[in-house]
mmCIF file of C-alpha atoms in Angstrom:
data_model
loop_
_atom_site.group_PDB
_atom_site.id
_atom_site.type_symbol
_atom_site.label_atom_id
_atom_site.label_comp_id
_atom_site.label_asym_id
_atom_site.label_seq_id
_atom_site.Cartn_x
_atom_site.Cartn_y
_atom_site.Cartn_z
ATOM 1 C CA MET A 6 -13.685 7.590 -155.121
ATOM 2 C CA SER A 7 -12.714 6.729 -158.684
ATOM 3 C CA HIS A 8 -10.114 8.566 -160.725
ATOM 4 C CA GLN A 9 -12.856 10.055 -162.917
ATOM 5 C CA GLU A 10 -14.909 11.206 -159.917
ATOM 6 C CA ILE A 11 -11.848 12.948 -158.480
ATOM 7 C CA ILE A 12 -11.179 14.696 -161.780
ATOM 8 C CA ASP A 13 -14.845 15.704 -162.186
ATOM 9 C CA LYS A 14 -14.897 17.218 -158.687
ATOM 10 C CA THR A 15 -11.594 18.966 -159.331
ATOM 11 C CA VAL A 16 -12.857 20.480 -162.579
ATOM 12 C CA GLN A 17 -15.941 21.767 -160.766
ATOM 13 C CA PHE A 18 -13.799 23.198 -157.931
ATOM 14 C CA VAL A 19 -11.382 24.931 -160.307
ATOM 15 C CA LYS A 20 -14.182 26.424 -162.391
ATOM 16 C CA GLU A 21 -15.763 27.858 -159.235
ATOM 17 C CA GLU A 22 -12.472 29.161 -157.819
ATOM 18 C CA LEU A 23 -11.413 30.806 -161.084
ATOM 19 C CA SER A 24 -14.843 32.094 -162.144
ATOM 20 C CA GLY A 25 -13.703 35.725 -161.891
ATOM 21 C CA ALA A 26 -10.111 35.253 -163.023
ATOM 22 C CA GLU A 27 -8.516 37.296 -165.769
ATOM 23 C CA GLY A 28 -8.003 35.689 -169.181
ATOM 24 C CA GLY A 29 -4.467 34.453 -168.657
ATOM 25 C CA HIS A 30 -5.458 32.463 -165.588
ATOM 26 C CA ASP A 31 -9.069 31.521 -166.269
ATOM 27 C CA TRP A 32 -10.696 28.123 -166.794
ATOM 28 C CA TRP A 33 -9.749 28.013 -170.485
ATOM 29 C CA HIS A 34 -6.059 28.417 -169.613
ATOM 30 C CA ILE A 35 -6.370 25.543 -167.132
ATOM 31 C CA TYR A 36 -8.252 23.477 -169.709
ATOM 32 C CA ARG A 37 -5.458 23.933 -172.307
ATOM 33 C CA VAL A 38 -2.771 23.018 -169.763
ATOM 34 C CA TRP A 39 -4.796 19.976 -168.673
ATOM 35 C CA LYS A 40 -5.327 18.673 -172.208
ATOM 36 C CA THR A 41 -1.698 19.315 -173.173
ATOM 37 C CA SER A 42 -0.589 17.457 -170.040
ATOM 38 C CA LEU A 43 -2.750 14.492 -170.991
ATOM 39 C CA ALA A 44 -1.239 14.398 -174.485
ATOM 40 C CA ILE A 45 2.296 14.408 -173.049
ATOM 41 C CA ALA A 46 1.371 11.826 -170.390
ATOM 42 C CA LYS A 47 0.443 9.337 -173.103
ATOM 43 C CA THR A 48 4.100 9.102 -174.101
ATOM 44 C CA GLU A 49 5.616 9.064 -170.609
ATOM 45 C CA LYS A 50 5.592 6.774 -167.597
ATOM 46 C CA VAL A 51 3.650 8.898 -165.110
ATOM 47 C CA ASP A 52 1.005 8.761 -162.431
ATOM 48 C CA LEU A 53 -1.917 10.088 -164.447
ATOM 49 C CA LEU A 54 -3.797 11.281 -161.356
ATOM 50 C CA VAL A 55 -0.829 13.424 -160.300
ATOM 51 C CA VAL A 56 -0.508 14.824 -163.826
ATOM 52 C CA GLU A 57 -4.189 15.715 -164.059
ATOM 53 C CA LEU A 58 -4.446 17.181 -160.559
ATOM 54 C CA GLY A 59 -1.241 19.170 -161.052
ATOM 55 C CA ALA A 60 -2.484 20.587 -164.339
ATOM 56 C CA LEU A 61 -5.952 21.389 -163.013
ATOM 57 C CA LEU A 62 -4.780 22.928 -159.735
ATOM 58 C CA HIS A 63 -1.549 24.640 -160.820
ATOM 59 C CA ASP A 64 -3.010 28.177 -160.881
ATOM 60 C CA ILE A 65 -5.638 27.783 -158.166
ATOM 61 C CA ALA A 66 -4.082 30.662 -156.206
ATOM 62 C CA ASP A 67 -1.292 32.073 -158.370
ATOM 63 C CA SER A 68 1.220 34.026 -156.275
ATOM 64 C CA LYS A 69 1.057 36.951 -158.748
ATOM 65 C CA PHE A 70 -2.425 37.644 -157.409
ATOM 66 C CA HIS A 71 -1.604 37.063 -153.725
ATOM 67 C CA ASP A 72 1.209 39.551 -153.058
ATOM 68 C CA GLY A 73 3.828 37.023 -154.118
ATOM 69 C CA ASP A 74 2.779 34.459 -151.506
ATOM 70 C CA GLU A 75 3.684 31.130 -153.087
ATOM 71 C CA SER A 76 2.288 29.067 -150.214
ATOM 72 C CA ILE A 77 -1.403 29.783 -150.847
ATOM 73 C CA GLY A 78 -1.835 27.694 -154.010
ATOM 74 C CA PRO A 79 -0.291 24.478 -152.666
ATOM 75 C CA LYS A 80 -2.164 24.912 -149.358
ATOM 76 C CA LEU A 81 -5.539 25.498 -151.057
ATOM 77 C CA ALA A 82 -4.946 22.553 -153.394
ATOM 78 C CA GLY A 83 -3.882 20.336 -150.496
ATOM 79 C CA ASP A 84 -6.946 21.233 -148.442
ATOM 80 C CA PHE A 85 -9.171 20.467 -151.435
ATOM 81 C CA MET A 86 -7.513 17.105 -152.066
ATOM 82 C CA LEU A 87 -7.785 16.179 -148.375
ATOM 83 C CA ARG A 88 -11.546 16.770 -148.571
ATOM 84 C CA LEU A 89 -11.629 14.213 -151.381
ATOM 85 C CA SER A 90 -9.663 11.737 -149.228
ATOM 86 C CA ILE A 91 -6.831 11.563 -151.742
ATOM 87 C CA GLU A 92 -3.760 9.659 -150.522
ATOM 88 C CA LYS A 93 -1.180 11.796 -148.724
ATOM 89 C CA ASP A 94 1.692 10.856 -151.066
ATOM 90 C CA ILE A 95 -0.343 12.032 -154.071
ATOM 91 C CA ILE A 96 -1.228 15.289 -152.305
ATOM 92 C CA VAL A 97 2.431 15.963 -151.525
ATOM 93 C CA HIS A 98 3.428 15.147 -155.114
ATOM 94 C CA VAL A 99 0.773 17.477 -156.575
ATOM 95 C CA GLN A 100 1.773 20.255 -154.180
ATOM 96 C CA HIS A 101 5.386 19.821 -155.319
ATOM 97 C CA VAL A 102 4.254 20.163 -158.935
ATOM 98 C CA ILE A 103 2.310 23.348 -158.099
ATOM 99 C CA GLU A 104 5.288 24.829 -156.245
ATOM 100 C CA ASN A 105 7.586 24.245 -159.211
ATOM 101 C CA ILE A 106 5.464 24.632 -162.316
ATOM 102 C CA SER A 107 5.980 28.309 -163.092
ATOM 103 C CA PHE A 108 8.847 29.720 -165.115
ATOM 104 C CA LYS A 109 10.069 31.237 -161.850
ATOM 105 C CA GLY A 110 9.797 27.993 -159.870
ATOM 106 C CA GLY A 111 10.701 25.691 -162.716
ATOM 107 C CA LYS A 112 14.174 26.990 -163.509
ATOM 108 C CA GLU A 113 16.001 24.161 -161.721
ATOM 109 C CA ALA A 114 15.936 20.638 -163.136
ATOM 110 C CA GLN A 115 13.910 18.336 -160.896
ATOM 111 C CA TRP A 116 12.585 14.829 -161.022
ATOM 112 C CA PHE A 117 8.936 14.500 -160.138
#
């Protein structure tokens, strides 16, 4: 599957999953994060697929809406990426991004 096909399927998945989400965590929030990530990625040496998947999937199951359970989002994202036959190292990298992207999780300096 091409990079663009993966992103198209991910956009569709995220829109479906977040169709009833409140304004701060809806599709348009994800869209802004995604486009901002792409702008930053242009100036950095990054794996663009990891950047895009991390941005698109970062709030797929935000712990604030799951009784503080921070394992649901990375698990749901991982299961989705497995269905697309994405390489395991990319899945693990994206899950790491999801686990550490929030202000709560992102307080420690890390290298991705």
